[in-house]
Amino acid sequence: MRRILWFRRDLRVLDNPLLSLEGEVLPIFIFDIDILSNLRENDRRVTLIYNALIKLKASLEQQGLNLALFYGKPLDVFQWLLSQGNYDEVCASGDYDPYALERDRNVSHLLPFTYLHDTYIFRPDEILKSDGTPYQVFTPFYNRAKSLFNAEHMRQFFPSDQKLISFDYAPLHILQATRHSVSVLKLEAIGFTPQILTEAQLSSPEEKLSAFAEKIENYSKNRDYMALEGTSGLSSDLRLGTLSIRTLLRWLLKQKKHGIDTEPFFRQLIFRDFYAMLLYHFPYLSQQNFRYPFKGVPNEAFFHAFCTAQTGVPVVDAGIQELLQSGEMHNRVRMICASFFTKNLLLPWQWGETFFADHLNDYDAASNILSWQWSAGTGVDPQPYFRIFNPYTQTAKFDAHAVYIYKWLPQLTDITPKILHNEDLLAQLSINTYPHPIVNHKVSSHHALTYFKSIQN
Ligand SMILES: Cc1cc2nc3c(=O)[nH]c(=O)nc-3n(C[C@H](O)[C@H](O)[C@H](O)COP(=O)(O)OP(=O)(O)OC[C@H]3O[C@@H](n4cnc5c(N)ncnc54)[C@H](O)[C@@H]3O)c2cc1C
């Protein structure tokens, strides 16, 4: 059996089902032009992926395997590979968003395609209602997930260097665009500038896990506080697959054995599965609402103010600064920003989803799309359209000393938290380096409610 092992969302050797196969294999990764052509040349994620590939390549080399890197359209790469030799099948771990499914379907017309389950705890068709239809509400899905969860979901796949034989494969690196082989792939060669990453972004999943071991006990108490760093910071590793979900579950089990309540964290992992399951069964949700015909009211000036951190609402602008400067954003701030965007500014959620998609290091189509639909009140979960976050009371509660706001908006350090958390007091100030709020929360939320009600009737 001659197999192509296609690495995508599983950029690791440890606990990778792809490496549990036998026979002759060619491991590959494709820098997909269809995806890369939409990115900025300074996109941080390309550097994150590149770093992960360098590590993956070195680890595979220790197993006697050569990772071949390609730059091109996946279909062209497979056509070219087939023109060079015979292969029996391509194996890859499941990738379930609409683009990925379509891409894989096309490749499967060239070569038998075997999916190995890896990315999520459950396969997207594994947890269904008793009538065989997908769940639409999180809590029953979560309860069912807990009852179905068993050791199988944590099983380890051991890579076996005895079984795998590498092709004598040359050239090692191919740039599909030029068809020139180069000895070392550089990001500049595919049009990207390597980005400087923070210490946290450079740390390995193992290092993040050991730091999180000190925090997990207080996860549910601290996770909403923007300046506390009380969460795991693992979303990019889960996105790229530099950490296996089963490794994380086994680690969680160890914490549980030490008497720690791991349930709140596990619940968030199930949210990730829930959203993947929803997008798999309802791919139209990537653009269309599940409920309510809200379209939002396009307004370029509001959109520009939001995307440039110039709304005059401190926590929203601080969140956007965090996103632009680091590619990250605290979960509570994501919720506040998305609520402000879709309710106070009444902008179409699709615009906000695209903006986040362009910048989030951990961008995951399912989590991002469904979270935006949740915020807009248009998704499957019964988050009613009339629930609107008040950004001022949110920060009074979750950033009482304005540590988060000061970090990302240093021009506000002279303004006391009391003023920053009070819309009326803040509006009375005139700050040279910071804009006046573009909307008043009370007025705009009242306006939003009237708008939503009128559309419903
Ligand atoms: C508008 C909006 C957009 C979002 N877009 C994304 C996205 O593109 N990619 C993404 O991974 N998450 C997204 N989230 C969910 C969440 O904000 C991040 O997963 C979380 O902030 C990552 O930080 P962490 O790894 O420290 O999380 P932790 O709190 O440590 O959680 C552990 C893991 O559980 C998963 N998780 C946690 N919360 C959620 C959630 N609400 N929904 C789904 N999975 C969750 C993530 O994989 C995370 O790494 C979004 C949330 C909102 C409100």
Coordinates of C-alpha atoms and ligand atoms in Angstrom, one line a residue:
M1 CA 0.0 0.0 0.0
R2 CA 1.4 3.4 -1.0
R3 CA -0.2 6.3 0.8
I4 CA 0.0 10.0 0.8
L5 CA -0.4 11.3 4.4
W6 CA -1.8 14.8 4.1
F7 CA -1.2 17.0 7.2
R8 CA -3.7 19.8 7.6
R9 CA -5.1 20.5 11.0
D10 CA -2.9 18.0 12.8
L11 CA 0.6 19.5 12.6
R12 CA 2.3 17.1 15.1
V13 CA 3.7 13.7 15.4
L14 CA 2.6 12.9 19.0
D15 CA -0.7 11.1 19.0
N16 CA -1.4 11.5 15.3
P17 CA -3.6 8.8 13.8
L18 CA -2.0 9.4 10.4
L19 CA 1.1 7.9 11.8
S20 CA -0.6 4.7 13.0
L21 CA -0.9 3.4 9.4
E22 CA 1.4 0.9 7.8
G23 CA 3.3 0.7 4.6
E24 CA 5.0 3.2 2.3
V25 CA 4.0 6.7 2.9
L26 CA 4.6 10.2 1.6
P27 CA 3.8 12.9 4.2
I28 CA 2.9 16.2 2.6
F29 CA 1.7 19.7 3.6
I30 CA 0.2 22.1 1.1
F31 CA 0.3 25.8 1.4
D32 CA -3.0 26.3 -0.3
I33 CA -3.0 29.2 -2.7
D34 CA -6.8 29.4 -2.6
I35 CA -6.5 30.3 1.1
L36 CA -3.2 32.2 1.1
S37 CA -4.2 34.5 -1.7
N38 CA -6.8 36.1 0.6
L39 CA -4.3 36.9 3.4
R40 CA -2.1 39.9 4.1
E41 CA 1.6 39.4 3.5
N42 CA 2.2 40.1 7.3
D43 CA -0.5 37.6 8.4
R44 CA 0.7 36.2 11.7
R45 CA -0.9 32.8 11.2
V46 CA 1.3 32.0 8.3
T47 CA 4.3 32.4 10.6
L48 CA 2.6 30.2 13.2
I49 CA 1.9 27.5 10.6
Y50 CA 5.5 27.8 9.3
N51 CA 7.0 27.4 12.8
A52 CA 4.7 24.3 13.4
L53 CA 5.8 22.8 10.1
I54 CA 9.5 23.3 10.9
K55 CA 8.9 21.3 14.1
L56 CA 6.8 18.7 12.4
K57 CA 9.4 18.2 9.7
A58 CA 12.2 17.7 12.3
S59 CA 10.0 15.2 14.3
L60 CA 9.1 13.3 11.2
E61 CA 12.8 13.1 10.2
Q62 CA 13.5 11.4 13.5
Q63 CA 11.0 8.7 12.3
G64 CA 12.9 8.5 9.0
L65 CA 10.1 10.4 7.1
N66 CA 10.5 13.4 4.8
L67 CA 7.7 15.9 4.9
A68 CA 7.2 17.4 1.4
L69 CA 5.9 20.9 1.3
F70 CA 3.9 22.3 -1.6
Y71 CA 2.6 25.7 -2.5
G72 CA -0.3 25.5 -4.9
K73 CA -3.9 24.5 -5.4
P74 CA -4.5 21.1 -3.7
L75 CA -6.0 19.6 -6.8
D76 CA -2.9 20.7 -8.9
V77 CA -0.6 19.3 -6.3
F78 CA -2.4 15.9 -6.3
Q79 CA -2.5 15.8 -10.1
W80 CA 1.2 16.5 -10.2
L81 CA 2.0 13.9 -7.6
L82 CA 0.0 11.3 -9.5
S83 CA 1.9 12.2 -12.7
Q84 CA 5.1 11.4 -10.8
G85 CA 4.2 8.0 -9.3
N86 CA 1.5 5.6 -8.2
Y87 CA -0.4 6.0 -5.0
D88 CA -3.2 3.9 -3.6
E89 CA -4.9 6.5 -1.4
V90 CA -4.6 9.7 0.4
C91 CA -5.2 9.8 4.2
A92 CA -6.0 12.9 6.2
S93 CA -7.7 13.8 9.4
G94 CA -11.2 15.2 9.2
D95 CA -11.7 18.8 8.3
Y96 CA -15.4 19.7 8.3
D97 CA -16.0 23.3 7.3
P98 CA -17.7 23.8 3.9
Y99 CA -14.5 24.9 2.0
A100 CA -12.5 21.9 3.4
L101 CA -15.3 19.4 2.5
E102 CA -15.5 20.6 -1.0
R103 CA -11.7 20.6 -1.4
D104 CA -11.5 17.0 -0.2
R105 CA -14.4 15.9 -2.3
N106 CA -12.5 17.2 -5.4
V107 CA -9.3 15.4 -4.4
S108 CA -11.2 12.2 -3.8
H109 CA -12.2 12.1 -7.5
L110 CA -8.5 11.7 -8.2
L111 CA -7.5 9.3 -5.5
P112 CA -9.4 7.2 -2.9
F113 CA -9.6 9.4 0.2
T114 CA -9.6 8.0 3.8
Y115 CA -10.7 10.3 6.6
L116 CA -9.2 9.6 10.0
H117 CA -11.0 11.2 13.0
D118 CA -8.8 13.5 14.9
T119 CA -9.7 17.2 15.2
Y120 CA -12.7 17.0 17.6
I121 CA -13.6 14.8 20.5
F122 CA -16.6 13.5 18.6
R123 CA -17.2 13.0 14.9
P124 CA -19.7 15.6 13.7
D125 CA -22.2 12.9 13.1
E126 CA -21.6 11.0 16.3
I127 CA -24.0 12.9 18.7
L128 CA -27.5 13.1 17.2
K129 CA -30.9 13.3 18.8
S130 CA -32.9 10.0 19.2
D131 CA -34.7 10.7 15.9
G132 CA -31.3 11.0 14.1
T133 CA -31.4 14.7 13.6
P134 CA -28.7 17.2 14.8
Y135 CA -29.1 18.9 18.2
Q136 CA -29.8 22.6 17.9
V137 CA -29.5 23.5 21.6
F138 CA -26.2 23.3 23.5
T139 CA -27.3 21.9 26.9
P140 CA -29.0 18.7 25.6
F141 CA -26.0 18.2 23.2
Y142 CA -23.6 18.6 26.2
N143 CA -25.6 16.1 28.4
R144 CA -25.5 13.6 25.6
A145 CA -21.8 14.2 25.0
K146 CA -21.1 13.5 28.6
S147 CA -23.1 10.3 28.6
L148 CA -21.3 9.1 25.4
F149 CA -17.9 10.2 26.4
N150 CA -15.6 7.2 27.2
A151 CA -12.0 6.0 27.1
E152 CA -12.2 5.5 23.4
H153 CA -12.3 9.3 22.9
M154 CA -8.9 9.6 24.7
R155 CA -7.2 6.6 23.0
Q156 CA -3.6 7.2 22.0
F157 CA -2.4 6.5 18.5
F158 CA 1.2 5.5 18.6
P159 CA 3.3 6.6 15.7
S160 CA 5.3 3.5 14.7
D161 CA 8.6 4.0 12.9
Q162 CA 8.9 0.2 12.3
K163 CA 5.8 0.1 10.2
L164 CA 6.3 3.3 8.2
I165 CA 8.7 3.4 5.3
S166 CA 9.5 6.7 3.6
F167 CA 9.6 7.1 -0.1
D168 CA 13.0 8.0 -1.5
Y169 CA 11.5 11.3 -2.4
A170 CA 13.2 14.2 -4.3
P171 CA 13.0 17.0 -4.4
L172 CA 12.2 17.6 -0.8
H173 CA 10.5 20.9 -1.2
I174 CA 8.6 22.0 -4.2
L175 CA 7.2 25.3 -5.0
Q176 CA 4.3 24.5 -7.1
A177 CA 4.0 28.0 -8.5
T178 CA 7.5 27.9 -10.0
R179 CA 8.1 24.2 -10.2
H180 CA 11.6 25.0 -8.9
S181 CA 12.8 23.0 -6.0
V182 CA 14.6 24.8 -3.2
S183 CA 16.5 23.3 -0.4
V184 CA 14.8 25.3 2.3
L185 CA 11.4 26.8 2.1
K186 CA 11.3 30.4 3.2
L187 CA 8.1 32.3 3.9
E188 CA 9.3 35.1 1.6
A189 CA 9.3 32.7 -1.3
I190 CA 5.5 32.3 -1.0
G191 CA 4.9 36.0 -0.5
F192 CA 4.8 36.4 3.3
T193 CA 6.9 38.3 5.8
P194 CA 7.9 36.3 8.9
Q195 CA 6.2 37.9 11.9
I196 CA 7.7 38.4 15.4
L197 CA 5.6 36.3 17.8
T198 CA 5.2 36.9 21.5
E199 CA 6.8 34.5 24.1
A200 CA 3.4 33.0 24.7
Q201 CA 2.8 32.4 21.0
L202 CA 6.2 30.8 20.7
S203 CA 5.7 28.5 23.7
S204 CA 4.8 24.8 23.1
P205 CA 1.5 23.3 24.0
E206 CA 3.2 21.3 26.7
E207 CA 4.5 24.6 28.2
K208 CA 1.0 26.1 28.0
L209 CA -0.4 23.0 29.7
S210 CA 2.0 23.1 32.5
A211 CA 1.3 26.9 33.1
F212 CA -2.5 26.1 32.9
A213 CA -2.1 23.4 35.6
E214 CA -1.6 26.2 38.1
K215 CA -4.8 27.9 36.9
I216 CA -7.3 25.3 36.1
E217 CA -8.6 25.0 39.7
N218 CA -9.9 28.6 39.4
Y219 CA -10.9 28.4 35.7
S220 CA -14.6 29.0 36.2
K221 CA -14.0 31.8 38.7
N222 CA -11.4 33.6 36.6
R223 CA -12.1 32.9 33.0
D224 CA -14.3 36.0 32.4
Y225 CA -11.8 38.5 33.9
M226 CA -10.1 40.1 30.9
A227 CA -6.8 40.9 32.5
L228 CA -6.3 37.7 34.5
E229 CA -5.1 35.3 31.9
G230 CA -7.1 32.6 33.6
T231 CA -7.8 30.5 30.5
S232 CA -5.6 27.9 28.8
G233 CA -4.5 29.9 25.7
L234 CA -4.6 26.7 23.7
S235 CA -7.1 27.6 21.0
S236 CA -4.4 28.1 18.3
D237 CA -2.8 24.8 19.2
L238 CA -6.2 23.1 18.9
R239 CA -6.8 24.9 15.6
L240 CA -3.5 23.8 14.0
G241 CA -3.4 20.5 15.8
T242 CA -0.1 21.1 17.4
L243 CA -1.9 19.7 20.4
S244 CA -4.1 16.6 20.1
I245 CA -7.5 16.8 21.6
R246 CA -7.0 13.4 23.2
T247 CA -3.7 14.5 24.8
L248 CA -5.6 17.4 26.3
L249 CA -8.4 15.0 27.5
R250 CA -5.9 12.7 29.1
W251 CA -4.2 15.7 30.8
L252 CA -7.7 16.8 32.0
L253 CA -8.3 13.3 33.4
K254 CA -5.1 13.6 35.4
Q255 CA -6.2 16.9 36.9
K256 CA -9.5 15.3 37.8
K257 CA -7.7 12.5 39.6
H258 CA -6.0 15.2 41.7
G259 CA -9.5 16.4 42.8
I260 CA -9.9 19.4 40.4
D261 CA -13.3 20.1 39.0
T262 CA -12.5 19.9 35.3
E263 CA -16.1 20.1 34.2
P264 CA -16.2 23.8 33.3
F265 CA -13.2 23.5 31.0
F266 CA -14.5 20.3 29.4
R267 CA -17.8 22.1 28.7
Q268 CA -15.9 24.7 26.6
L269 CA -14.3 21.9 24.6
I270 CA -17.7 20.5 24.0
F271 CA -18.8 24.0 22.7
R272 CA -16.1 23.6 20.1
D273 CA -17.5 20.2 19.1
F274 CA -21.0 21.6 19.1
Y275 CA -20.2 24.4 16.7
A276 CA -18.3 22.1 14.4
M277 CA -21.3 19.7 14.4
L278 CA -23.7 22.5 13.5
L279 CA -21.7 23.9 10.6
Y280 CA -21.2 20.4 9.3
H281 CA -25.0 19.7 9.3
F282 CA -26.0 23.2 8.3
P283 CA -23.3 24.6 6.0
Y284 CA -25.5 27.4 4.9
L285 CA -25.0 29.0 8.4
S286 CA -21.7 30.3 7.2
Q287 CA -23.6 33.1 5.4
Q288 CA -27.3 32.8 6.3
N289 CA -29.2 33.2 9.6
F290 CA -30.7 30.1 11.3
R291 CA -33.6 32.2 12.7
Y292 CA -35.0 35.7 12.3
P293 CA -34.6 37.6 9.0
F294 CA -32.2 40.3 10.5
K295 CA -29.9 41.6 7.9
G296 CA -28.3 44.4 9.8
V297 CA -27.9 47.9 8.5
P298 CA -24.8 48.4 6.4
N299 CA -22.9 51.5 7.5
E300 CA -19.3 51.9 6.3
A301 CA -18.4 54.7 8.8
F302 CA -19.4 52.6 11.8
F303 CA -17.6 49.6 10.3
H304 CA -14.4 51.6 9.8
A305 CA -14.5 53.0 13.3
F306 CA -15.0 49.5 14.8
C307 CA -12.1 47.9 12.7
T308 CA -9.7 50.7 13.6
A309 CA -10.5 50.8 17.3
Q310 CA -12.1 54.3 17.1
T311 CA -15.6 53.7 18.4
G312 CA -14.9 55.7 21.6
V313 CA -16.2 52.7 23.7
P314 CA -13.1 51.7 25.7
V315 CA -13.5 48.0 26.1
V316 CA -14.4 47.6 22.4
D317 CA -11.4 49.6 21.2
A318 CA -9.1 47.8 23.6
G319 CA -10.3 44.5 22.3
I320 CA -9.7 45.5 18.7
Q321 CA -6.3 46.8 19.6
E322 CA -5.5 43.4 21.2
L323 CA -6.7 41.7 18.1
L324 CA -4.8 43.9 15.7
Q325 CA -1.6 43.9 17.7
S326 CA -1.5 40.2 18.8
G327 CA -4.1 38.2 16.8
E328 CA -5.8 37.4 20.0
M329 CA -8.8 38.5 22.0
H330 CA -10.2 37.4 25.4
N331 CA -13.5 35.5 25.1
R332 CA -15.5 37.9 27.1
V333 CA -14.2 40.8 25.0
R334 CA -15.1 38.9 21.8
M335 CA -18.7 38.6 23.2
I336 CA -18.8 42.3 24.1
C337 CA -17.4 43.4 20.7
A338 CA -19.7 41.2 18.7
S339 CA -22.8 42.4 20.7
F340 CA -21.7 46.0 20.2
F341 CA -21.2 45.4 16.5
T342 CA -24.5 43.6 15.8
K343 CA -26.8 45.4 18.3
N344 CA -25.5 48.9 19.1
L345 CA -24.1 49.5 15.6
L346 CA -26.7 47.2 13.9
L347 CA -24.1 46.0 11.4
P348 CA -24.4 42.7 9.5
W349 CA -22.8 39.9 11.6
Q350 CA -21.2 38.6 8.4
W351 CA -19.0 41.7 8.3
G352 CA -17.8 41.2 11.8
E353 CA -17.2 37.5 11.2
T354 CA -15.0 38.3 8.2
F355 CA -13.1 40.9 10.1
F356 CA -12.4 38.5 13.0
A357 CA -11.5 35.8 10.4
D358 CA -8.9 38.0 8.9
H359 CA -7.1 38.6 12.2
L360 CA -7.7 35.8 14.8
N361 CA -4.8 33.5 15.3
D362 CA -7.2 30.8 16.4
Y363 CA -9.6 31.4 13.6
D364 CA -11.9 28.5 13.2
A365 CA -14.8 28.8 10.8
A366 CA -17.3 26.9 12.9
S367 CA -16.5 28.6 16.3
N368 CA -16.3 32.1 14.7
I369 CA -19.4 31.9 12.6
L370 CA -21.6 30.3 15.2
S371 CA -20.3 32.7 17.9
W372 CA -21.2 35.7 15.7
Q373 CA -24.6 34.2 15.0
W374 CA -25.0 33.7 18.8
S375 CA -24.1 37.3 19.4
A376 CA -26.5 38.6 16.7
G377 CA -29.2 36.3 18.1
T378 CA -29.7 34.7 14.7
G379 CA -28.1 31.3 15.4
V380 CA -29.5 28.0 16.6
D381 CA -29.0 28.6 20.3
P382 CA -31.9 30.5 21.9
Q383 CA -29.9 33.6 22.7
P384 CA -32.7 36.1 22.2
Y385 CA -32.2 39.1 20.0
F386 CA -33.1 41.4 22.9
R387 CA -30.1 40.4 25.0
I388 CA -27.6 43.2 24.6
F389 CA -24.3 43.5 26.5
N390 CA -23.7 46.8 28.2
P391 CA -20.0 47.4 27.6
Y392 CA -19.7 49.8 30.6
T393 CA -21.3 47.5 33.2
Q394 CA -19.4 44.5 31.6
T395 CA -16.0 46.2 32.3
A396 CA -17.1 47.5 35.7
K397 CA -17.6 43.8 36.6
F398 CA -14.8 42.0 34.6
D399 CA -12.2 44.7 34.4
A400 CA -12.9 46.7 37.6
H401 CA -9.5 48.4 37.8
A402 CA -9.4 48.9 34.0
V403 CA -6.1 46.9 33.8
Y404 CA -7.2 45.5 30.4
I405 CA -8.3 48.8 29.0
Y406 CA -5.1 50.6 30.1
K407 CA -3.0 47.8 28.6
W408 CA -4.4 48.2 25.1
L409 CA -5.4 51.9 25.3
P410 CA -2.5 53.5 27.2
Q411 CA -3.8 57.0 26.2
L412 CA -6.5 56.4 28.8
T413 CA -4.3 55.7 31.8
D414 CA -5.1 59.1 33.3
I415 CA -8.9 58.5 33.3
T416 CA -10.1 56.7 36.4
P417 CA -11.9 53.3 36.2
K418 CA -15.0 55.0 37.7
I419 CA -15.2 57.3 34.6
L420 CA -14.4 54.6 32.1
H421 CA -17.2 52.4 33.5
N422 CA -19.7 55.1 33.3
E423 CA -21.1 56.1 29.9
D424 CA -22.4 59.5 31.1
L425 CA -19.3 60.6 32.8
L426 CA -17.1 59.4 30.0
A427 CA -19.2 61.3 27.4
Q428 CA -18.6 64.6 29.3
L429 CA -14.8 64.3 28.8
S430 CA -12.9 65.6 25.8
I431 CA -9.8 63.5 25.3
N432 CA -7.3 64.7 22.6
T433 CA -6.1 61.3 21.7
Y434 CA -9.3 59.4 22.0
P435 CA -12.6 59.8 20.1
H436 CA -16.0 60.5 21.6
P437 CA -18.3 57.4 21.6
I438 CA -19.8 57.0 18.1
V439 CA -23.1 55.8 19.7
N440 CA -24.7 56.1 23.1
H441 CA -25.4 52.7 24.6
K442 CA -28.8 53.4 26.0
V443 CA -30.0 55.2 22.9
S444 CA -28.6 52.7 20.4
S445 CA -29.8 49.6 22.3
H446 CA -33.3 51.0 22.5
H447 CA -33.1 51.7 18.7
A448 CA -31.9 48.1 18.1
L449 CA -34.8 46.7 20.1
T450 CA -37.3 48.7 18.1
Y451 CA -35.6 47.6 14.9
F452 CA -35.6 43.9 15.8
K453 CA -39.2 44.0 16.9
S454 CA -40.3 45.7 13.7
I455 CA -38.6 43.0 11.6
Q456 CA -40.1 40.2 13.7
N457 CA -43.7 41.3 13.2
Ligands
LIG1 C1 -17.5 36.4 18.5 C2 -16.6 35.2 18.9 C3 -15.8 34.7 17.9 C4 -15.0 33.5 18.3 N1 -14.2 33.0 17.3 C5 -13.4 31.9 17.7 C6 -12.6 31.3 16.7 O1 -12.5 31.7 15.5 N2 -11.8 30.2 17.1 C7 -11.9 29.7 18.4 O2 -11.2 28.7 18.7 N3 -12.7 30.2 19.3 C8 -13.5 31.3 19.0 N4 -14.3 31.8 19.9 C9 -14.4 31.2 21.2 C10 -13.5 31.6 22.3 O3 -13.5 33.0 22.4 C11 -12.0 31.1 22.2 O4 -12.0 29.7 21.9 C12 -11.2 31.4 23.4 O5 -11.2 32.7 23.7 C13 -9.8 30.9 23.3 O6 -9.0 31.1 24.4 P1 -8.5 29.9 25.3 O7 -7.9 28.9 24.4 O8 -7.7 30.5 26.4 O9 -9.9 29.3 25.8 P2 -10.2 28.4 27.1 O10 -11.2 29.1 27.9 O11 -9.0 27.9 27.8 O12 -11.0 27.2 26.5 C14 -10.4 26.0 26.0 C15 -10.7 25.7 24.6 O13 -12.1 25.4 24.5 C16 -12.6 26.0 23.2 N5 -13.5 27.1 23.5 C17 -13.5 27.9 24.6 N6 -14.6 28.7 24.5 C18 -15.2 28.4 23.4 C19 -16.4 28.9 22.8 N7 -17.1 29.9 23.3 N8 -16.8 28.4 21.6 C20 -16.1 27.4 21.0 N9 -15.0 26.9 21.6 C21 -14.6 27.4 22.7 C22 -11.3 26.6 22.5 O14 -10.8 25.6 21.6 C23 -10.4 26.8 23.7 O15 -9.0 26.8 23.3 C24 -15.1 33.0 19.6 C25 -16.0 33.6 20.5 C26 -16.7 34.7 20.2 C27 -17.6 35.3 21.2

